[in-house]
mmCIF file of N, CA and C in Angstrom:
data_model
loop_
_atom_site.group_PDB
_atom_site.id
_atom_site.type_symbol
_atom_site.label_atom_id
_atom_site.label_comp_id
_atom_site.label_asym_id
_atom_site.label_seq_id
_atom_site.Cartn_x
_atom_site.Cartn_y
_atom_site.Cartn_z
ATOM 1 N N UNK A 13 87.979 91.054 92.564
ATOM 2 C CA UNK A 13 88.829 91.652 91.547
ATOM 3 C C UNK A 13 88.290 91.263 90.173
ATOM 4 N N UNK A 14 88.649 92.416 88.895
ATOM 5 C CA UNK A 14 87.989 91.899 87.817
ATOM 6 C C UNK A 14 88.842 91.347 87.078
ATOM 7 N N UNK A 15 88.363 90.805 86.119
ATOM 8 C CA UNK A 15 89.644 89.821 84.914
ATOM 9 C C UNK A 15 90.278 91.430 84.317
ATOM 10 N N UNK A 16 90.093 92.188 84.511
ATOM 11 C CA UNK A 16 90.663 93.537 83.895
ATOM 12 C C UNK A 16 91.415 94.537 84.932
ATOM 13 N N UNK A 17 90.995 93.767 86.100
ATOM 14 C CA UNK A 17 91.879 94.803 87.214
ATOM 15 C C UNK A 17 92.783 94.093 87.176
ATOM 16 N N UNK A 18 92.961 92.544 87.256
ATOM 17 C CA UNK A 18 94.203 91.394 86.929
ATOM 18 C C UNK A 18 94.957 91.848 86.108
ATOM 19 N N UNK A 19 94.585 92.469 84.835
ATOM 20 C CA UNK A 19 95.208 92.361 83.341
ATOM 21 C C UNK A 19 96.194 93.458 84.134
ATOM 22 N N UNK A 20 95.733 94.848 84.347
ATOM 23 C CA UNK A 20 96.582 95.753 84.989
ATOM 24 C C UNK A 20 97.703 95.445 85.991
ATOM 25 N N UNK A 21 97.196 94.950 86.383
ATOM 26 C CA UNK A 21 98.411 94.123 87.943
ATOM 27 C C UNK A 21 99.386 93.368 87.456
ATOM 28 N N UNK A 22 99.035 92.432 86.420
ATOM 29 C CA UNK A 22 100.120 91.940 85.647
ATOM 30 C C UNK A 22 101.001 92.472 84.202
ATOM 31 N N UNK A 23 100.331 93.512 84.094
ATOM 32 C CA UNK A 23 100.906 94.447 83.511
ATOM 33 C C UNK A 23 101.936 95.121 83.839
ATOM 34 N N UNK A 24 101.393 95.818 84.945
ATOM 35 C CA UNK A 24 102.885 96.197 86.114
ATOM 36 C C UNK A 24 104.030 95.118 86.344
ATOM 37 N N UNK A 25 103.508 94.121 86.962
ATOM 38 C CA UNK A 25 104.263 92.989 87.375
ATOM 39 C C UNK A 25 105.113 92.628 86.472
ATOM 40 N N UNK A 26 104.927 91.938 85.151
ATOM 41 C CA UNK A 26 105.612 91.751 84.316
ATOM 42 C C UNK A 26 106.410 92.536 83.195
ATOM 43 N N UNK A 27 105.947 93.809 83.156
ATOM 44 C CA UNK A 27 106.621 94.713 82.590
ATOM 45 C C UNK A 27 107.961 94.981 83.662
ATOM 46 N N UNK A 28 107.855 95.325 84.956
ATOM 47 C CA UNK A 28 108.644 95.287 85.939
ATOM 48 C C UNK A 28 109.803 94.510 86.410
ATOM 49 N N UNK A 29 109.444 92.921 85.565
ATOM 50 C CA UNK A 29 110.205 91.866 86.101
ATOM 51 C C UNK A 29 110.653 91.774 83.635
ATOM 52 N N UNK A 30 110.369 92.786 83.392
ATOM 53 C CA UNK A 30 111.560 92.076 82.005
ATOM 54 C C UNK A 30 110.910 90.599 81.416
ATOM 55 N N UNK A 31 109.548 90.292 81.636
ATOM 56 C CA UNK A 31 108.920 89.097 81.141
ATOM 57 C C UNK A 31 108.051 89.499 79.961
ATOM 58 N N UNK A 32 109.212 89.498 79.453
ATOM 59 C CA UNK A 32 108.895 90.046 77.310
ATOM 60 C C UNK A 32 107.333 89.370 76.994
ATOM 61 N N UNK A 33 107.531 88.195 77.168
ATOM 62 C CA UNK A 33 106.723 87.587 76.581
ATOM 63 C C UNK A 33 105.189 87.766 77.316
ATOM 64 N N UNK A 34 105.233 87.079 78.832
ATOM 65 C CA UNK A 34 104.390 86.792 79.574
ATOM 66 C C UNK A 34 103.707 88.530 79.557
ATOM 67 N N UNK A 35 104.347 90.023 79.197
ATOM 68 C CA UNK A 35 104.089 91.257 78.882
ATOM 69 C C UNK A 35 103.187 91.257 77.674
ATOM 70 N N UNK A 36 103.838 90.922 76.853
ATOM 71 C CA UNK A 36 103.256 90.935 75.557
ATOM 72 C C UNK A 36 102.057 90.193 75.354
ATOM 73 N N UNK A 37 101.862 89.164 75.813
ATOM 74 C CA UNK A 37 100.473 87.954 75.994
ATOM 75 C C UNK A 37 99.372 89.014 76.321
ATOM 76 N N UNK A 38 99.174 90.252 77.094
ATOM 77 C CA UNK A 38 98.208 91.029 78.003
ATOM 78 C C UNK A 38 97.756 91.807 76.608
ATOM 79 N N UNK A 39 98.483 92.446 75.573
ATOM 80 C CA UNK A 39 98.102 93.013 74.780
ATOM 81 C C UNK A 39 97.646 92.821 73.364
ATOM 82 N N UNK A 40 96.809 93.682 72.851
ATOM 83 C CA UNK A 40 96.109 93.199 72.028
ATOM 84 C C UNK A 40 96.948 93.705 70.482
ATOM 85 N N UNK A 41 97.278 93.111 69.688
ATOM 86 C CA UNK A 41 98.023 92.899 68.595
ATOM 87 C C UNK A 41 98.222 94.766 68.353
ATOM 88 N N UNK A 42 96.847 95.232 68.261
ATOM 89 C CA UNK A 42 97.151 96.762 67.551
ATOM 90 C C UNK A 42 96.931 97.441 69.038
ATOM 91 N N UNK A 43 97.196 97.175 70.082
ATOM 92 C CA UNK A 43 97.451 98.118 71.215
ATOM 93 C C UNK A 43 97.984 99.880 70.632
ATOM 94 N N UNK A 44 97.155 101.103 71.231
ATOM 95 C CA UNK A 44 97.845 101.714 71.091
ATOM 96 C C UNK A 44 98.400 102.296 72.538
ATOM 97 N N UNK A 45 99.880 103.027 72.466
ATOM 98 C CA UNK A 45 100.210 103.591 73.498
ATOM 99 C C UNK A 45 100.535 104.892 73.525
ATOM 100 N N UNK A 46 100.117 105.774 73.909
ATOM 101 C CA UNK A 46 100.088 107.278 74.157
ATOM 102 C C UNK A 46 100.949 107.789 75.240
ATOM 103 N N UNK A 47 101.929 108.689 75.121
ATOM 104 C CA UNK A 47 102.714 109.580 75.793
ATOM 105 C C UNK A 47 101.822 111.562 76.033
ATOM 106 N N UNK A 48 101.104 111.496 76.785
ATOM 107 C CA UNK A 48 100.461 112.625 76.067
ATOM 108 C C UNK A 48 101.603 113.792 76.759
ATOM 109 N N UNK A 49 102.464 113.520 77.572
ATOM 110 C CA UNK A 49 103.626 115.057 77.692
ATOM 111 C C UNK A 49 104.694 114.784 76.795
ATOM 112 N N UNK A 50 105.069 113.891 76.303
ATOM 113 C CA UNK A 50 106.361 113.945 74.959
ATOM 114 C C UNK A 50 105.256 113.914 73.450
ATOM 115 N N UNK A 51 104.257 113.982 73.568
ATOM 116 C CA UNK A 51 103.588 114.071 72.500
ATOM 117 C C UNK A 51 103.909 112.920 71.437
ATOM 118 N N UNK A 52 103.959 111.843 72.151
ATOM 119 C CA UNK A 52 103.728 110.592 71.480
ATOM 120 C C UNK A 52 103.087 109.460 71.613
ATOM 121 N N UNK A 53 103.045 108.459 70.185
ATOM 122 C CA UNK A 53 102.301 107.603 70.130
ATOM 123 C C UNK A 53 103.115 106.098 69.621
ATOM 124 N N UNK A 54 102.476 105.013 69.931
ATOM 125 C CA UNK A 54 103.044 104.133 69.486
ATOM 126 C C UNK A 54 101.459 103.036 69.153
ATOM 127 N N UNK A 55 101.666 102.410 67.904
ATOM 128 C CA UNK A 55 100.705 101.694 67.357
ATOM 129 C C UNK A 55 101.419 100.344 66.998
ATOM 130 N N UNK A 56 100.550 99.339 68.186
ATOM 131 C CA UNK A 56 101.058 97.735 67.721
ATOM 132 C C UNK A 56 101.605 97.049 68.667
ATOM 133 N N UNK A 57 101.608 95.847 69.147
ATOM 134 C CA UNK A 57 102.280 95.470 70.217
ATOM 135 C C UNK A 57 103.847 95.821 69.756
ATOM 136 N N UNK A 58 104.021 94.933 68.472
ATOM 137 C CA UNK A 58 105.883 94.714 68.376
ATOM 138 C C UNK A 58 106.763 96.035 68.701
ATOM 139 N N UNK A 59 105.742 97.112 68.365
ATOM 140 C CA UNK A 59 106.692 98.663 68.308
ATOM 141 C C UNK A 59 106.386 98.802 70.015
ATOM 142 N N UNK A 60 105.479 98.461 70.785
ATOM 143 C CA UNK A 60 105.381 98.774 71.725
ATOM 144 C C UNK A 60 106.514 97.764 72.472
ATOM 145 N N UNK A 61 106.453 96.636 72.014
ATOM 146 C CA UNK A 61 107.516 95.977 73.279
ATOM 147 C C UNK A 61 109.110 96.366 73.093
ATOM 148 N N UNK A 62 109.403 96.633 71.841
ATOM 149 C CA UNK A 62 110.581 97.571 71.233
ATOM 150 C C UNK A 62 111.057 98.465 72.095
ATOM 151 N N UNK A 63 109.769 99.598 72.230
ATOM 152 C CA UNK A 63 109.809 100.879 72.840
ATOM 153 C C UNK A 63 110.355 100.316 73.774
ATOM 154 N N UNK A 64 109.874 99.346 75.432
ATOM 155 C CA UNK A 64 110.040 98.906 76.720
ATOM 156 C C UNK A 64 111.148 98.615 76.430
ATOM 157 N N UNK A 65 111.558 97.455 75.461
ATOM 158 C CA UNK A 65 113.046 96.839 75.944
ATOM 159 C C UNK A 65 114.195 97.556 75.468
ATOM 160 N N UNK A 66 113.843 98.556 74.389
ATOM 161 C CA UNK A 66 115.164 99.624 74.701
ATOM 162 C C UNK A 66 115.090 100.665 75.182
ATOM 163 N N UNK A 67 114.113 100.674 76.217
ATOM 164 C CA UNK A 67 114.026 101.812 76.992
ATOM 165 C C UNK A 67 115.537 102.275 77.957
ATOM 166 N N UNK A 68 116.126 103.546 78.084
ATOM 167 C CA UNK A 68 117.601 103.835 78.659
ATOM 168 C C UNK A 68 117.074 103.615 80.034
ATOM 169 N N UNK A 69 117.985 103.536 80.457
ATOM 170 C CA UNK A 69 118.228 103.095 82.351
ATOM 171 C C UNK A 69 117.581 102.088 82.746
ATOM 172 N N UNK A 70 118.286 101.725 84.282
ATOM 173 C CA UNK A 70 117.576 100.957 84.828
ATOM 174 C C UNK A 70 116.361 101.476 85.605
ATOM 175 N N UNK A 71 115.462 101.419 85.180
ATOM 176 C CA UNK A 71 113.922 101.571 85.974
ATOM 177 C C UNK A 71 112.804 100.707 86.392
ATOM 178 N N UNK A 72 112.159 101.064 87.168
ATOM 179 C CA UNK A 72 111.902 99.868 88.062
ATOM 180 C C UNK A 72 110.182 100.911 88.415
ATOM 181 N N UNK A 73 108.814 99.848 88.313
ATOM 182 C CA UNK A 73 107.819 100.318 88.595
ATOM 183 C C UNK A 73 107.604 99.658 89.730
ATOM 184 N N UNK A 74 106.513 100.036 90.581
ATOM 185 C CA UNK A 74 105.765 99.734 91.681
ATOM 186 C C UNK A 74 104.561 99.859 91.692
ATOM 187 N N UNK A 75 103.763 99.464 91.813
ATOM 188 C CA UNK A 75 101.886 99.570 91.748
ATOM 189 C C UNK A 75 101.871 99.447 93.145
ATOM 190 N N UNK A 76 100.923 100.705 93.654
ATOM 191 C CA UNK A 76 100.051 101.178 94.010
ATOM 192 C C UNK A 76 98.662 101.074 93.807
ATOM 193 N N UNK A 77 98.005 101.036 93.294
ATOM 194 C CA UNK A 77 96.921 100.624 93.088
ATOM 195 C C UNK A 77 96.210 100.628 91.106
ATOM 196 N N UNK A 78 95.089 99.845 91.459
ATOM 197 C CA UNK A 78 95.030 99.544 89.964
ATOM 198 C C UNK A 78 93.060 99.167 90.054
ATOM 199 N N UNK A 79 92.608 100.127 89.419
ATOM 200 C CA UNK A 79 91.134 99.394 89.134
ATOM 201 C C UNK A 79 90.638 99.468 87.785
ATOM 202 N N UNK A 80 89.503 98.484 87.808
ATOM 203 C CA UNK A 80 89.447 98.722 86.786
ATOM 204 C C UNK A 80 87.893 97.808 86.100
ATOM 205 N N UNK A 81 86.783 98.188 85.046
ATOM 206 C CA UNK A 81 85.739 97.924 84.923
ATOM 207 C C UNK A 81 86.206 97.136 83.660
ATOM 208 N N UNK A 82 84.943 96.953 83.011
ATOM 209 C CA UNK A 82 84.841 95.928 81.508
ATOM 210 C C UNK A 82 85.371 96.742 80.685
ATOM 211 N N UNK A 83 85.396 97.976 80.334
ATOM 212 C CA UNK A 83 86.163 98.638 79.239
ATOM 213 C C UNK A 83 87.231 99.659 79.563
ATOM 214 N N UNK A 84 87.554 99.866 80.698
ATOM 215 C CA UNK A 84 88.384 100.852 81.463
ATOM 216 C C UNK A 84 88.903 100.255 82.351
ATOM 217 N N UNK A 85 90.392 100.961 82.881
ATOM 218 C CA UNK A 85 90.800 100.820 83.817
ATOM 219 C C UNK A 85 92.022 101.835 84.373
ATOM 220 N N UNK A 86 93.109 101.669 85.141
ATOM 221 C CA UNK A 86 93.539 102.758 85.748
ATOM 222 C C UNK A 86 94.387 102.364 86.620
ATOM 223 N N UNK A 87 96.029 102.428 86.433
ATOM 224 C CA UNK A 87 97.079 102.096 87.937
ATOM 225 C C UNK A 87 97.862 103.153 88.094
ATOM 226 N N UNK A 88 98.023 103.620 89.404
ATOM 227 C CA UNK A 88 99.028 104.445 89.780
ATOM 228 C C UNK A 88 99.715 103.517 90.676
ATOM 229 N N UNK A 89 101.668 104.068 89.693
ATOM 230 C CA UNK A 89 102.452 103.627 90.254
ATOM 231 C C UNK A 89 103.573 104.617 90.583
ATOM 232 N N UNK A 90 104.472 103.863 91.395
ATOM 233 C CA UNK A 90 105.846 104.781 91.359
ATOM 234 C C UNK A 90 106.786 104.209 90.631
ATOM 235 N N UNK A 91 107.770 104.947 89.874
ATOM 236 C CA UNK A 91 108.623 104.498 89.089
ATOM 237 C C UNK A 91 109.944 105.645 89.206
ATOM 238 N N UNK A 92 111.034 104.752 89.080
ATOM 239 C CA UNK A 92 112.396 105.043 89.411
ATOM 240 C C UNK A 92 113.542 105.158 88.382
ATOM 241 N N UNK A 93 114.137 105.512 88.026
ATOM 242 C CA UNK A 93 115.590 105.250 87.313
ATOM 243 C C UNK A 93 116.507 105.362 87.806
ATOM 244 N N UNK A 94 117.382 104.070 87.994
ATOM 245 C CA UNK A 94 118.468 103.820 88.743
ATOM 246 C C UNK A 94 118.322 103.945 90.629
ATOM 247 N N UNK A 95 119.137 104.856 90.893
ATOM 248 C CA UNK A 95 119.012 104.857 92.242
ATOM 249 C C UNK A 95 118.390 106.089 92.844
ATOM 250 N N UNK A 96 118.037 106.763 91.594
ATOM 251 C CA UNK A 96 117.014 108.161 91.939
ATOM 252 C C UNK A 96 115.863 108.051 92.437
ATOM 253 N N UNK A 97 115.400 108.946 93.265
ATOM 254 C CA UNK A 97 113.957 108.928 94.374
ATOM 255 C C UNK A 97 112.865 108.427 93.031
ATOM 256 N N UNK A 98 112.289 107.581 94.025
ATOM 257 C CA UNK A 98 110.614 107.493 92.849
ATOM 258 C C UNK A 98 109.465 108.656 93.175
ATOM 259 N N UNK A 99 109.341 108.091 91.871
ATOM 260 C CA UNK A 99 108.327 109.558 91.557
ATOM 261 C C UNK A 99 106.866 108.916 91.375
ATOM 262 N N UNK A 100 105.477 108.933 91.464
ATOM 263 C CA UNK A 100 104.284 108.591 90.858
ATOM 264 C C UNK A 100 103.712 109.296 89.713
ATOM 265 N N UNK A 101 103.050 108.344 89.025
ATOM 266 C CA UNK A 101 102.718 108.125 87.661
ATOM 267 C C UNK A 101 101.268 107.456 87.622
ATOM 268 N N UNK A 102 100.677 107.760 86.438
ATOM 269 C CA UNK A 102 99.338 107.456 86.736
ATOM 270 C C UNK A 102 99.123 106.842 84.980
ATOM 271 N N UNK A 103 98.452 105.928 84.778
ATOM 272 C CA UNK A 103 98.396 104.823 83.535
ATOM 273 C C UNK A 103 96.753 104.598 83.511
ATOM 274 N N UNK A 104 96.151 104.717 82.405
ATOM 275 C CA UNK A 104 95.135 104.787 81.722
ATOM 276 C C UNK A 104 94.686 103.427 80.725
ATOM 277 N N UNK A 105 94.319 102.611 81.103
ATOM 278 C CA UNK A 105 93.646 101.361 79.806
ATOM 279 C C UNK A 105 92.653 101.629 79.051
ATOM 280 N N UNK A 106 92.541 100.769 78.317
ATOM 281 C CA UNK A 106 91.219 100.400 77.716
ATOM 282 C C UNK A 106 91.031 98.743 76.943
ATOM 283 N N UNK A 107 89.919 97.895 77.334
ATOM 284 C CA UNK A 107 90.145 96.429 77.521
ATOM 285 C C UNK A 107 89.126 95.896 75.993
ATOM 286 N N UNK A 108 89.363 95.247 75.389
ATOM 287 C CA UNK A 108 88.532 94.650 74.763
ATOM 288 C C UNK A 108 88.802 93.070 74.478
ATOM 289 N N UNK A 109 88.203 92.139 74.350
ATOM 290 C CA UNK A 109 88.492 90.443 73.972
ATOM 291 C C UNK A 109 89.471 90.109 75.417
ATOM 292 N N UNK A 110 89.747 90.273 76.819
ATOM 293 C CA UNK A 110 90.420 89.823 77.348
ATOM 294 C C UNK A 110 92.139 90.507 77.089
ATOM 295 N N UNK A 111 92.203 91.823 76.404
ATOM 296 C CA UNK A 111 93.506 92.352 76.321
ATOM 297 C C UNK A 111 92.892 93.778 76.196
ATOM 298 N N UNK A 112 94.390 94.441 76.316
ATOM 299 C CA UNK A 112 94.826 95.514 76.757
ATOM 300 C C UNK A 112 94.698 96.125 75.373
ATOM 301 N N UNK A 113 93.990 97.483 74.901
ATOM 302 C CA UNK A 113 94.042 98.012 73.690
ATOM 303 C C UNK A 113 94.319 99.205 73.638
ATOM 304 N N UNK A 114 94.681 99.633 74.533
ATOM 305 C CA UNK A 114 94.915 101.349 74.561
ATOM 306 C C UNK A 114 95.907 101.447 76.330
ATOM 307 N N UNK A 115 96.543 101.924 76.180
ATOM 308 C CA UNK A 115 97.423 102.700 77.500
ATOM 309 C C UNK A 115 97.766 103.973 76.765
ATOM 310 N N UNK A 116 97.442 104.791 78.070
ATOM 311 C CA UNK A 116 98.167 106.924 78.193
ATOM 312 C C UNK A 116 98.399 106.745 79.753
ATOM 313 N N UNK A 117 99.542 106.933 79.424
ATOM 314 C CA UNK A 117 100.726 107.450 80.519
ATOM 315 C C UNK A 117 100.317 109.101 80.948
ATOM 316 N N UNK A 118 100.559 109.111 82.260
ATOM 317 C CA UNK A 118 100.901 110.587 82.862
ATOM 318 C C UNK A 118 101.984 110.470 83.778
ATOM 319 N N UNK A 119 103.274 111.412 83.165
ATOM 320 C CA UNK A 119 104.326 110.882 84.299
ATOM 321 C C UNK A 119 104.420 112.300 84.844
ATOM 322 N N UNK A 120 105.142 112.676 86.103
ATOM 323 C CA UNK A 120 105.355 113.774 86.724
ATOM 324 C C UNK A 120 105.315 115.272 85.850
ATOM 325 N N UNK A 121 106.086 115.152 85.499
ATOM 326 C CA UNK A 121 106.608 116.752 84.460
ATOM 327 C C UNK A 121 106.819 115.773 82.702
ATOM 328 N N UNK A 122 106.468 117.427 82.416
ATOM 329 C CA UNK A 122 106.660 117.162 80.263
ATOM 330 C C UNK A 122 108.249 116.910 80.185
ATOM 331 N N UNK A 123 108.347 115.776 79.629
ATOM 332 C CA UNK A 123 110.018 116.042 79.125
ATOM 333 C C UNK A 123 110.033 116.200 77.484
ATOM 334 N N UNK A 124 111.109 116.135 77.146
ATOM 335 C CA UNK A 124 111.967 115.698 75.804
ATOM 336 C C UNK A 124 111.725 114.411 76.261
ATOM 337 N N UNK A 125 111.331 113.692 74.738
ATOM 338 C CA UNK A 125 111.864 112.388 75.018
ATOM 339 C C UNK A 125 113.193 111.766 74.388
ATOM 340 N N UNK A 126 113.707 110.917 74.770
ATOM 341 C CA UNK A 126 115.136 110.063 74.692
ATOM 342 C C UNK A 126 115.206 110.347 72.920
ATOM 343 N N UNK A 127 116.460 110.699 73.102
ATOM 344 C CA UNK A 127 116.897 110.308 71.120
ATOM 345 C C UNK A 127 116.431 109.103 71.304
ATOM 346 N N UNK A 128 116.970 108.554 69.535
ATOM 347 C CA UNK A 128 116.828 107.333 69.161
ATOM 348 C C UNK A 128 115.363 106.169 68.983
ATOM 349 N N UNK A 129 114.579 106.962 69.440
ATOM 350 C CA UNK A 129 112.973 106.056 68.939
ATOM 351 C C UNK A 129 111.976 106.511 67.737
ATOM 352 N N UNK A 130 112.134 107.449 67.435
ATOM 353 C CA UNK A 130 112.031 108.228 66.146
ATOM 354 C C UNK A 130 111.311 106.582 65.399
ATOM 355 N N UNK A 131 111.825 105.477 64.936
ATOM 356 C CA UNK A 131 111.811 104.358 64.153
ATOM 357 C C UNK A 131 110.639 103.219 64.730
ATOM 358 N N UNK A 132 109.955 103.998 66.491
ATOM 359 C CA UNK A 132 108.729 103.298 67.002
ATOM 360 C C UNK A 132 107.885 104.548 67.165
ATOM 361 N N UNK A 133 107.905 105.855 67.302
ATOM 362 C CA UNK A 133 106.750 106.274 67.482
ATOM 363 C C UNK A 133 106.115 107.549 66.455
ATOM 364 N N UNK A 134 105.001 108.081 66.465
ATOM 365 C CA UNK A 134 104.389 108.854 65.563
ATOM 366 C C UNK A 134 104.675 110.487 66.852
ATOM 367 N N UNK A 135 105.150 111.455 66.520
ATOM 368 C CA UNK A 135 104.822 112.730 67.295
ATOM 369 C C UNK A 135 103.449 113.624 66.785
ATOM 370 N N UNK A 136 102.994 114.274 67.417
ATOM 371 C CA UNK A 136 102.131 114.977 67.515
ATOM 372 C C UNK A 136 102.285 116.209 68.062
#
């Protein structure tokens, strides 16, 4: 396994288990994060861990698998809200200094995204 397929695995893991911190440690200060079906962006860890912890519902990821080289990498997981069927999702990195500098999400179908984040992300 690489120190970058790790970074991913505990990415899942701890994003999953609500470990703010031990989450935040993986990324790199100006991380960006990309929504490319709600046509958004988020630039920075703080706006990014924002985004996660007021994210609505209870949801819950699962990894499936995760690889990943010296500047790339890649996990598909399933992810749930509440007690609704899980669905798979597919997550995109990019690694530099031992952290995480880039994630794009692909989740099932384009939605709307949630009121109220307007104040963490840029639309496009």
């Amino acid at each position: 396994m690489t120190s970058n397929q790790d970074l991913v695995e505990r990415f899942i893991r701890t994003l999953e288990a609500r470990e703010w911190d031990a989450w935040g440690s993986l990324l790199h200060s100006d991380v960006v994060y990309v929504l490319p079906q709600t046509r958004e962006r988020i630039r920075g860890r703080d706006r990014y861990l924002r985004f996660n912890r007021e994210f609505p519902g209870e949801w819950h990821l699962s990894l499936k698998v995760a690889i990943a080289d010296e500047l790339n990498g890649v996990a598909w997981f399933s992810w749930r809200v509440g007690a609704g069927e899980s669905e798979d999702a597919v997550a995109f990195f990019g690694f530099a200094d031992g952290l995480i500098t880039t994630v794009t999400d692909f989740w099932p179908e384009p939605y709307d995204p949630p009121v109220g984040r307007d104040h963490l992300v840029e639309r496009w």
